[in-house]
mmCIF file of C-alpha atoms in Angstrom:
data_model
loop_
_atom_site.group_PDB
_atom_site.id
_atom_site.type_symbol
_atom_site.label_atom_id
_atom_site.label_comp_id
_atom_site.label_asym_id
_atom_site.label_seq_id
_atom_site.Cartn_x
_atom_site.Cartn_y
_atom_site.Cartn_z
ATOM 1 C CA MET A 207 99.395 -71.989 -27.957
ATOM 2 C CA ALA A 208 96.995 -73.590 -25.437
ATOM 3 C CA LYS A 209 94.009 -72.518 -27.511
ATOM 4 C CA VAL A 210 95.521 -73.714 -30.648
ATOM 5 C CA GLY A 211 96.237 -77.101 -28.980
ATOM 6 C CA MET A 212 92.556 -77.296 -27.758
ATOM 7 C CA LYS A 213 91.347 -76.526 -31.263
ATOM 8 C CA LYS A 214 93.406 -79.252 -32.732
ATOM 9 C CA LEU A 215 92.158 -81.718 -30.164
ATOM 10 C CA TRP A 216 88.582 -80.716 -30.827
ATOM 11 C CA LEU A 217 89.031 -81.275 -34.419
ATOM 12 C CA VAL A 218 90.655 -84.628 -33.954
ATOM 13 C CA MET A 219 87.805 -85.681 -31.565
ATOM 14 C CA LEU A 220 85.197 -84.353 -34.068
ATOM 15 C CA ALA A 221 86.775 -86.422 -36.990
ATOM 16 C CA ALA A 222 86.821 -89.431 -34.712
ATOM 17 C CA CYS A 223 83.191 -89.115 -33.977
ATOM 18 C CA PHE A 224 82.340 -88.608 -37.727
ATOM 19 C CA ASN A 225 84.400 -91.803 -38.453
ATOM 20 C CA VAL A 226 82.453 -93.625 -35.760
ATOM 21 C CA TRP A 227 79.162 -92.409 -37.131
ATOM 22 C CA GLN A 228 80.113 -93.553 -40.737
ATOM 23 C CA GLU A 229 80.998 -96.946 -39.393
ATOM 24 C CA THR A 230 77.751 -97.212 -37.556
ATOM 25 C CA MET A 231 75.741 -96.238 -40.654
ATOM 26 C CA ALA A 232 77.670 -98.845 -42.730
ATOM 27 C CA VAL A 233 76.797 -101.504 -40.156
ATOM 28 C CA ASP A 234 73.165 -100.404 -40.289
ATOM 29 C CA LEU A 235 73.017 -100.420 -43.957
ATOM 30 C CA ALA A 236 74.690 -103.843 -44.066
ATOM 31 C CA GLY A 237 71.906 -105.103 -41.906
ATOM 32 C CA ILE A 238 69.396 -104.522 -44.703
ATOM 33 C CA LYS A 239 68.476 -107.786 -46.113
ATOM 34 C CA GLU A 240 67.757 -108.241 -49.847
ATOM 35 C CA ARG A 241 65.777 -111.125 -51.397
ATOM 36 C CA THR A 242 63.819 -111.850 -54.476
ATOM 37 C CA VAL A 243 59.956 -112.673 -54.239
ATOM 38 C CA GLU A 244 57.486 -113.830 -57.122
ATOM 39 C CA VAL A 245 54.701 -111.317 -57.476
ATOM 40 C CA ASN A 246 52.142 -110.970 -60.244
ATOM 41 C CA GLY A 247 54.072 -112.984 -62.741
ATOM 42 C CA ILE A 248 57.508 -111.241 -62.220
ATOM 43 C CA LYS A 249 60.612 -111.579 -59.877
ATOM 44 C CA MET A 250 60.778 -108.542 -57.736
ATOM 45 C CA HIS A 251 63.856 -107.398 -55.676
ATOM 46 C CA VAL A 252 63.004 -106.349 -52.176
ATOM 47 C CA ALA A 253 65.084 -104.717 -49.390
ATOM 48 C CA GLU A 254 63.991 -105.250 -45.833
ATOM 49 C CA LYS A 255 64.994 -104.318 -42.257
ATOM 50 C CA GLY A 256 63.395 -104.586 -38.877
ATOM 51 C CA GLU A 257 60.418 -106.195 -37.265
ATOM 52 C CA GLY A 258 57.007 -104.902 -36.543
ATOM 53 C CA PRO A 259 54.162 -103.061 -38.490
ATOM 54 C CA VAL A 260 55.093 -102.805 -42.098
ATOM 55 C CA VAL A 261 56.146 -99.541 -43.627
ATOM 56 C CA LEU A 262 56.318 -99.830 -47.416
ATOM 57 C CA PHE A 263 58.368 -97.533 -49.390
ATOM 58 C CA LEU A 264 58.020 -96.939 -53.176
ATOM 59 C CA HIS A 265 60.661 -95.005 -55.147
ATOM 60 C CA GLY A 266 60.530 -92.916 -58.203
ATOM 61 C CA PHE A 267 62.731 -92.129 -61.196
ATOM 62 C CA PRO A 268 65.869 -92.351 -61.473
ATOM 63 C CA GLU A 269 65.782 -93.950 -57.967
ATOM 64 C CA LEU A 270 65.812 -97.475 -56.669
ATOM 65 C CA TRP A 271 65.015 -99.077 -53.292
ATOM 66 C CA TYR A 272 68.286 -97.519 -52.217
ATOM 67 C CA THR A 273 66.767 -94.043 -52.143
ATOM 68 C CA TRP A 274 65.074 -95.155 -48.818
ATOM 69 C CA ARG A 275 68.204 -96.357 -47.036
ATOM 70 C CA HIS A 276 68.073 -93.549 -44.377
ATOM 71 C CA GLN A 277 64.277 -94.091 -43.682
ATOM 72 C CA MET A 278 64.743 -97.823 -43.480
ATOM 73 C CA VAL A 279 67.453 -97.569 -40.938
ATOM 74 C CA ALA A 280 65.590 -94.949 -38.834
ATOM 75 C CA LEU A 281 62.108 -96.630 -39.041
ATOM 76 C CA SER A 282 63.427 -100.265 -38.350
ATOM 77 C CA SER A 283 65.247 -98.775 -35.131
ATOM 78 C CA LEU A 284 61.764 -97.486 -33.982
ATOM 79 C CA GLY A 285 60.007 -100.885 -34.046
ATOM 80 C CA TYR A 286 58.852 -101.017 -37.764
ATOM 81 C CA ARG A 287 59.445 -103.487 -40.543
ATOM 82 C CA ALA A 288 60.856 -101.263 -43.354
ATOM 83 C CA VAL A 289 60.302 -102.697 -46.868
ATOM 84 C CA ALA A 290 61.506 -101.218 -50.009
ATOM 85 C CA PRO A 291 61.179 -102.928 -53.485
ATOM 86 C CA ASP A 292 62.861 -102.041 -56.783
ATOM 87 C CA LEU A 293 59.666 -101.296 -58.734
ATOM 88 C CA ARG A 294 58.825 -103.233 -61.945
ATOM 89 C CA GLY A 295 61.690 -102.690 -64.513
ATOM 90 C CA PHE A 296 64.031 -100.979 -62.015
ATOM 91 C CA GLY A 297 67.194 -102.307 -60.492
ATOM 92 C CA GLU A 298 67.137 -106.012 -59.875
ATOM 93 C CA THR A 299 63.474 -106.428 -60.477
ATOM 94 C CA GLU A 300 62.309 -108.081 -63.705
ATOM 95 C CA ALA A 301 61.580 -105.840 -66.631
ATOM 96 C CA PRO A 302 58.909 -107.285 -69.126
ATOM 97 C CA PRO A 303 59.805 -106.156 -72.600
ATOM 98 C CA SER A 304 56.456 -104.775 -73.883
ATOM 99 C CA VAL A 305 55.679 -101.175 -73.284
ATOM 100 C CA THR A 306 52.117 -101.970 -72.336
ATOM 101 C CA ASN A 307 53.520 -104.065 -69.369
ATOM 102 C CA TYR A 308 54.031 -100.909 -67.399
ATOM 103 C CA THR A 309 50.443 -99.548 -66.865
ATOM 104 C CA VAL A 310 49.454 -98.426 -63.310
ATOM 105 C CA PHE A 311 47.280 -101.616 -63.107
ATOM 106 C CA HIS A 312 50.364 -103.815 -63.556
ATOM 107 C CA ILE A 313 52.447 -101.899 -60.975
ATOM 108 C CA VAL A 314 49.657 -101.634 -58.442
ATOM 109 C CA ASP A 315 49.062 -105.171 -58.689
ATOM 110 C CA ASP A 316 52.754 -105.879 -58.163
ATOM 111 C CA VAL A 317 52.531 -103.890 -54.959
ATOM 112 C CA VAL A 318 49.374 -105.628 -53.673
ATOM 113 C CA ALA A 319 51.038 -109.118 -54.383
ATOM 114 C CA LEU A 320 54.113 -107.832 -52.453
ATOM 115 C CA ILE A 321 51.974 -106.880 -49.520
ATOM 116 C CA GLU A 322 50.303 -110.323 -49.488
ATOM 117 C CA SER A 323 53.682 -111.874 -49.628
ATOM 118 C CA LEU A 324 54.677 -110.140 -46.401
ATOM 119 C CA GLY A 325 51.853 -111.836 -44.535
ATOM 120 C CA VAL A 326 50.068 -108.606 -43.796
ATOM 121 C CA GLY A 327 46.726 -107.121 -44.609
ATOM 122 C CA GLN A 328 47.617 -103.475 -44.375
ATOM 123 C CA VAL A 329 50.818 -101.244 -44.481
ATOM 124 C CA TYR A 330 51.845 -97.816 -43.820
ATOM 125 C CA LEU A 331 52.795 -96.304 -47.125
ATOM 126 C CA VAL A 332 55.648 -93.863 -47.886
ATOM 127 C CA ALA A 333 56.256 -92.980 -51.583
ATOM 128 C CA HIS A 334 58.110 -90.402 -53.746
ATOM 129 C CA ASP A 335 57.817 -89.306 -57.429
ATOM 130 C CA TRP A 336 56.616 -92.123 -59.662
ATOM 131 C CA GLY A 337 56.270 -94.214 -56.500
ATOM 132 C CA ALA A 338 54.002 -91.477 -55.227
ATOM 133 C CA ILE A 339 51.696 -91.803 -58.369
ATOM 134 C CA ILE A 340 51.617 -95.497 -57.730
ATOM 135 C CA GLY A 341 50.831 -94.815 -54.033
ATOM 136 C CA TRP A 342 47.851 -92.798 -54.875
ATOM 137 C CA TYR A 343 46.431 -95.417 -57.244
ATOM 138 C CA LEU A 344 46.894 -98.012 -54.589
ATOM 139 C CA CYS A 345 44.921 -95.866 -52.331
ATOM 140 C CA LEU A 346 42.280 -95.509 -54.965
ATOM 141 C CA LEU A 347 42.138 -99.147 -56.113
ATOM 142 C CA HIS A 348 42.756 -100.902 -52.894
ATOM 143 C CA PRO A 349 42.100 -98.408 -50.048
ATOM 144 C CA GLU A 350 41.787 -101.338 -47.504
ATOM 145 C CA ARG A 351 45.498 -102.055 -48.003
ATOM 146 C CA VAL A 352 46.909 -98.604 -46.698
ATOM 147 C CA LYS A 353 46.585 -97.435 -43.061
ATOM 148 C CA ALA A 354 48.226 -94.158 -43.781
ATOM 149 C CA TYR A 355 50.091 -92.521 -46.453
ATOM 150 C CA VAL A 356 53.053 -90.139 -46.277
ATOM 151 C CA CYS A 357 53.413 -88.835 -49.878
ATOM 152 C CA LEU A 358 56.393 -86.892 -51.094
ATOM 153 C CA SER A 359 56.564 -84.488 -54.074
ATOM 154 C CA VAL A 360 53.681 -85.607 -56.387
ATOM 155 C CA PRO A 361 50.084 -84.763 -55.359
ATOM 156 C CA PHE A 362 47.073 -86.817 -56.461
ATOM 157 C CA LEU A 363 46.541 -86.524 -60.226
ATOM 158 C CA HIS A 364 42.787 -86.458 -60.585
ATOM 159 C CA ARG A 365 41.622 -87.569 -63.996
ATOM 160 C CA ASP A 366 40.240 -84.969 -66.414
ATOM 161 C CA PRO A 367 37.468 -86.932 -68.258
ATOM 162 C CA HIS A 368 37.933 -84.577 -71.345
ATOM 163 C CA VAL A 369 41.732 -84.724 -71.998
ATOM 164 C CA ARG A 370 44.197 -87.463 -72.080
ATOM 165 C CA THR A 371 47.056 -86.965 -69.609
ATOM 166 C CA VAL A 372 49.943 -86.675 -72.073
ATOM 167 C CA ASP A 373 47.944 -84.561 -74.475
ATOM 168 C CA GLY A 374 46.957 -82.179 -71.681
ATOM 169 C CA LEU A 375 50.564 -81.913 -70.498
ATOM 170 C CA CYS A 376 51.932 -81.224 -74.024
ATOM 171 C CA ALA A 377 49.332 -78.591 -74.676
ATOM 172 C CA THR A 378 50.067 -76.819 -71.320
ATOM 173 C CA TYR A 379 53.842 -77.050 -71.172
ATOM 174 C CA GLY A 380 54.795 -77.611 -74.822
ATOM 175 C CA PRO A 381 56.340 -80.387 -76.731
ATOM 176 C CA ASP A 382 59.680 -80.242 -74.948
ATOM 177 C CA TYR A 383 58.227 -80.748 -71.536
ATOM 178 C CA TYR A 384 60.051 -83.899 -70.329
ATOM 179 C CA ILE A 385 57.023 -86.094 -70.235
ATOM 180 C CA CYS A 386 56.284 -85.162 -73.890
ATOM 181 C CA ARG A 387 59.916 -85.870 -74.834
ATOM 182 C CA PHE A 388 59.844 -89.332 -73.187
ATOM 183 C CA GLN A 389 56.924 -90.682 -75.366
ATOM 184 C CA LYS A 390 58.619 -91.987 -78.486
ATOM 185 C CA PRO A 391 60.169 -95.490 -77.746
ATOM 186 C CA GLY A 392 64.021 -95.447 -78.292
ATOM 187 C CA GLU A 393 64.408 -91.653 -78.868
ATOM 188 C CA MET A 394 65.189 -90.424 -75.406
ATOM 189 C CA GLU A 395 67.320 -93.679 -74.746
ATOM 190 C CA ALA A 396 69.577 -92.755 -77.594
ATOM 191 C CA GLN A 397 69.857 -89.251 -76.450
ATOM 192 C CA MET A 398 70.690 -90.272 -72.884
ATOM 193 C CA ALA A 399 73.150 -92.805 -74.141
ATOM 194 C CA ALA A 400 74.987 -89.889 -75.991
ATOM 195 C CA VAL A 401 75.782 -88.204 -72.754
ATOM 196 C CA GLY A 402 76.113 -91.381 -70.700
ATOM 197 C CA THR A 403 74.379 -92.851 -67.693
ATOM 198 C CA PRO A 404 76.657 -91.322 -64.991
ATOM 199 C CA TYR A 405 75.783 -87.862 -66.467
ATOM 200 C CA VAL A 406 72.058 -88.500 -66.682
ATOM 201 C CA ILE A 407 71.703 -89.811 -63.113
ATOM 202 C CA ARG A 408 73.851 -87.035 -61.600
ATOM 203 C CA ASN A 409 72.007 -84.369 -63.669
ATOM 204 C CA ILE A 410 68.547 -85.406 -62.458
ATOM 205 C CA LEU A 411 69.469 -86.057 -58.820
ATOM 206 C CA THR A 412 71.285 -82.826 -58.212
ATOM 207 C CA THR A 413 69.036 -80.463 -60.038
ATOM 208 C CA ARG A 414 67.595 -77.484 -58.089
ATOM 209 C CA GLU A 415 65.914 -75.995 -61.166
ATOM 210 C CA THR A 416 62.373 -74.892 -60.653
ATOM 211 C CA GLY A 417 59.263 -74.893 -62.915
ATOM 212 C CA PRO A 418 58.397 -77.414 -65.527
ATOM 213 C CA PRO A 419 61.437 -79.460 -66.664
ATOM 214 C CA ILE A 420 61.998 -78.460 -70.290
ATOM 215 C CA LEU A 421 64.702 -80.597 -72.228
ATOM 216 C CA PRO A 422 66.637 -79.286 -75.055
ATOM 217 C CA LYS A 423 65.318 -79.792 -78.477
ATOM 218 C CA GLY A 424 66.283 -83.089 -80.143
ATOM 219 C CA GLU A 425 68.719 -84.124 -77.446
ATOM 220 C CA TYR A 426 69.152 -84.772 -73.749
ATOM 221 C CA GLY A 427 72.012 -82.258 -73.476
ATOM 222 C CA THR A 428 72.015 -80.409 -70.145
ATOM 223 C CA GLY A 429 68.756 -82.253 -69.467
ATOM 224 C CA PHE A 430 67.021 -81.301 -66.163
ATOM 225 C CA ASN A 431 70.007 -79.529 -64.713
ATOM 226 C CA PRO A 432 71.615 -76.959 -66.993
ATOM 227 C CA ASN A 433 73.605 -75.531 -64.053
ATOM 228 C CA MET A 434 74.902 -78.991 -62.820
ATOM 229 C CA SER A 435 77.706 -78.482 -60.269
ATOM 230 C CA SER A 436 81.111 -80.150 -60.486
ATOM 231 C CA THR A 437 80.772 -81.108 -56.766
ATOM 232 C CA LEU A 438 78.126 -83.406 -55.363
ATOM 233 C CA PRO A 439 75.730 -82.069 -52.595
ATOM 234 C CA SER A 440 76.456 -83.045 -49.076
ATOM 235 C CA TRP A 441 73.567 -85.549 -48.979
ATOM 236 C CA LEU A 442 74.829 -87.489 -52.019
ATOM 237 C CA THR A 443 78.119 -89.333 -51.937
ATOM 238 C CA GLN A 444 80.032 -90.786 -54.836
ATOM 239 C CA ASP A 445 79.249 -94.167 -53.491
ATOM 240 C CA ASP A 446 75.522 -93.476 -53.626
ATOM 241 C CA LEU A 447 75.875 -92.098 -57.127
ATOM 242 C CA ASP A 448 77.906 -95.227 -58.164
ATOM 243 C CA TYR A 449 75.299 -97.486 -56.912
ATOM 244 C CA TYR A 450 72.470 -95.911 -58.981
ATOM 245 C CA VAL A 451 74.811 -95.895 -62.113
ATOM 246 C CA SER A 452 75.773 -99.463 -61.727
ATOM 247 C CA LYS A 453 72.082 -100.606 -61.803
ATOM 248 C CA TYR A 454 70.946 -98.382 -64.520
ATOM 249 C CA GLU A 455 73.972 -99.275 -66.788
ATOM 250 C CA LYS A 456 72.559 -102.895 -66.529
ATOM 251 C CA THR A 457 68.952 -102.080 -67.228
ATOM 252 C CA GLY A 458 69.061 -99.069 -69.255
ATOM 253 C CA PHE A 459 66.363 -96.376 -69.207
ATOM 254 C CA THR A 460 63.733 -97.983 -71.256
ATOM 255 C CA PRO A 461 61.623 -99.714 -68.496
ATOM 256 C CA PRO A 462 61.351 -96.594 -66.290
ATOM 257 C CA LEU A 463 60.501 -94.398 -69.348
ATOM 258 C CA ASN A 464 57.699 -97.026 -70.195
ATOM 259 C CA TYR A 465 55.850 -95.644 -67.185
ATOM 260 C CA TYR A 466 55.609 -92.335 -68.776
ATOM 261 C CA ARG A 467 54.619 -93.843 -72.078
ATOM 262 C CA ASN A 468 51.616 -95.507 -70.385
ATOM 263 C CA LEU A 469 50.240 -92.249 -69.054
ATOM 264 C CA ASN A 470 47.516 -92.024 -71.865
ATOM 265 C CA LEU A 471 46.634 -95.667 -71.599
ATOM 266 C CA ASP A 472 46.340 -95.390 -67.813
ATOM 267 C CA TRP A 473 43.995 -92.412 -68.344
ATOM 268 C CA GLU A 474 41.655 -94.770 -70.423
ATOM 269 C CA LEU A 475 41.876 -97.635 -67.918
ATOM 270 C CA LEU A 476 41.021 -95.370 -65.062
ATOM 271 C CA ALA A 477 37.817 -94.078 -66.573
ATOM 272 C CA PRO A 478 35.568 -95.975 -64.097
ATOM 273 C CA TYR A 479 37.383 -94.070 -61.247
ATOM 274 C CA THR A 480 36.761 -90.526 -62.498
ATOM 275 C CA GLY A 481 35.773 -88.292 -59.626
ATOM 276 C CA VAL A 482 36.401 -90.922 -56.934
ATOM 277 C CA LYS A 483 38.087 -89.305 -53.983
ATOM 278 C CA ILE A 484 41.074 -90.660 -51.943
ATOM 279 C CA GLN A 485 39.892 -91.467 -48.457
ATOM 280 C CA THR A 486 43.251 -92.679 -46.899
ATOM 281 C CA PRO A 487 44.734 -90.408 -44.224
ATOM 282 C CA VAL A 488 47.494 -88.498 -45.952
ATOM 283 C CA LYS A 489 50.519 -86.324 -45.038
ATOM 284 C CA PHE A 490 52.072 -84.547 -48.045
ATOM 285 C CA ILE A 491 55.519 -83.220 -48.002
ATOM 286 C CA THR A 492 57.324 -81.317 -50.821
ATOM 287 C CA GLY A 493 60.227 -78.820 -51.164
ATOM 288 C CA GLU A 494 59.688 -75.258 -52.082
ATOM 289 C CA LEU A 495 62.174 -75.821 -54.970
ATOM 290 C CA ASP A 496 60.614 -79.035 -56.111
ATOM 291 C CA THR A 497 60.098 -79.130 -59.858
ATOM 292 C CA VAL A 498 56.616 -80.410 -59.483
ATOM 293 C CA TYR A 499 55.553 -78.022 -56.791
ATOM 294 C CA THR A 500 56.865 -74.990 -58.756
ATOM 295 C CA THR A 501 55.304 -76.116 -62.033
ATOM 296 C CA PRO A 502 52.229 -73.930 -62.962
ATOM 297 C CA TYR A 503 48.878 -75.658 -61.776
ATOM 298 C CA PHE A 504 50.381 -77.952 -59.210
ATOM 299 C CA ARG A 505 51.293 -75.165 -56.629
ATOM 300 C CA GLU A 506 47.791 -73.646 -57.081
ATOM 301 C CA TYR A 507 46.270 -77.089 -56.762
ATOM 302 C CA ILE A 508 48.056 -78.025 -53.498
ATOM 303 C CA ASP A 509 47.860 -74.674 -51.878
ATOM 304 C CA ASN A 510 44.310 -73.399 -52.870
ATOM 305 C CA GLY A 511 42.156 -76.254 -51.951
ATOM 306 C CA GLY A 512 41.785 -78.523 -54.962
ATOM 307 C CA PHE A 513 44.108 -81.133 -53.543
ATOM 308 C CA LYS A 514 42.113 -81.281 -50.087
ATOM 309 C CA GLU A 515 38.843 -81.558 -52.201
ATOM 310 C CA ASP A 516 40.137 -84.723 -53.901
ATOM 311 C CA VAL A 517 41.750 -86.073 -50.787
ATOM 312 C CA PRO A 518 39.356 -85.300 -47.973
ATOM 313 C CA ASN A 519 41.661 -86.824 -45.282
ATOM 314 C CA LEU A 520 44.618 -84.893 -46.296
ATOM 315 C CA LYS A 521 45.783 -84.058 -42.732
ATOM 316 C CA GLN A 522 48.728 -81.917 -43.443
ATOM 317 C CA VAL A 523 50.732 -80.321 -46.119
ATOM 318 C CA ILE A 524 54.361 -79.439 -45.420
ATOM 319 C CA VAL A 525 56.525 -77.245 -47.809
ATOM 320 C CA GLN A 526 60.199 -77.528 -46.783
ATOM 321 C CA LYS A 527 62.053 -74.151 -47.203
ATOM 322 C CA GLY A 528 65.148 -74.393 -49.612
ATOM 323 C CA VAL A 529 64.477 -78.103 -50.340
ATOM 324 C CA ALA A 530 64.337 -79.406 -53.826
ATOM 325 C CA HIS A 531 62.729 -82.608 -55.488
ATOM 326 C CA PHE A 532 64.575 -85.461 -53.663
ATOM 327 C CA ASN A 533 63.645 -84.416 -50.331
ATOM 328 C CA ASN A 534 63.796 -88.055 -48.912
ATOM 329 C CA GLU A 535 67.565 -87.907 -49.418
ATOM 330 C CA GLU A 536 68.306 -84.126 -49.090
ATOM 331 C CA THR A 537 66.563 -83.937 -45.649
ATOM 332 C CA ALA A 538 66.504 -87.473 -44.565
ATOM 333 C CA ASP A 539 66.289 -86.753 -40.804
ATOM 334 C CA GLU A 540 63.429 -84.469 -41.177
ATOM 335 C CA ILE A 541 61.545 -86.785 -43.483
ATOM 336 C CA ASN A 542 62.226 -89.618 -40.993
ATOM 337 C CA ASP A 543 60.664 -87.597 -38.204
ATOM 338 C CA HIS A 544 57.537 -86.638 -40.311
ATOM 339 C CA ILE A 545 56.980 -90.200 -41.184
ATOM 340 C CA TYR A 546 57.240 -91.455 -37.591
ATOM 341 C CA HIS A 547 55.116 -88.884 -35.998
ATOM 342 C CA PHE A 548 52.433 -89.317 -38.651
ATOM 343 C CA ILE A 549 52.022 -93.141 -38.764
ATOM 344 C CA THR A 550 52.005 -93.339 -34.934
ATOM 345 C CA GLN A 551 48.647 -91.690 -35.050
ATOM 346 C CA PHE A 552 47.091 -94.629 -36.948
#
């Protein structure tokens, strides 16, 4: 009986500690300030927490500034000013109507204007997915703006001078490769609408499928995650999911998909930078189950020296065991430690 009583007491104490932790996290997240700034001709929504050197976080798709909530709390507590915008066309940031308003030049210029608005010359950069791509081009076009770069998931995509980006991807992975399927304006939006925003967001965020994402012909269908679980993973709450869904139900998916629709135009615009190497100090972190890392070519490029050749100051590559694409959320504490220990070197 005594052992049973002690066990019950321990469970009660554990539950109490968990409740206190949840309340503390809620207070910390409530401390994140949100505001709107004018940058590069658009209104940009920015979340911010802390004082000190700026750590700038750039999100991917289908994410928002919110994807960095754990990193913002952690880094701000360690003496940094954590800043995370909604990128052009995402969340509360303005979404210009034209497809061609979403080239990498537009988005990089948004980020440069944001940095200037913060009153600093340089930032520590942390980015994931499409944010990672923008991060690479920020380092390429404006290397003086970045002290050090912690890149998650997507390595530097060096320019093949002979093959346009989308053309090369479709030739390599087939016409049902997700980027190929995203190209025709309105088509994928209609297919996503057929299954609904909550399904699409959950389907992408929770996928642990490896290899190139191939979407069902002529529909979104099971999308990125044909084995989607009926329960959410431990790192993604219903409240988290509801936040993403609430924003995408307002904006729709067209602005983020326009990023993919400019990949061939980006290829043309970046012609003068063919062969230019990234000189910024970089730490790269990916999951061994990441859809990018497990796609043919990318793993070989990362592991066999091509990546290091293009990024001579690539200091370290971390491949997290058992971790999928959204590693900044799935392994938040580990990513926080990696960021902090890397940027303190510069």
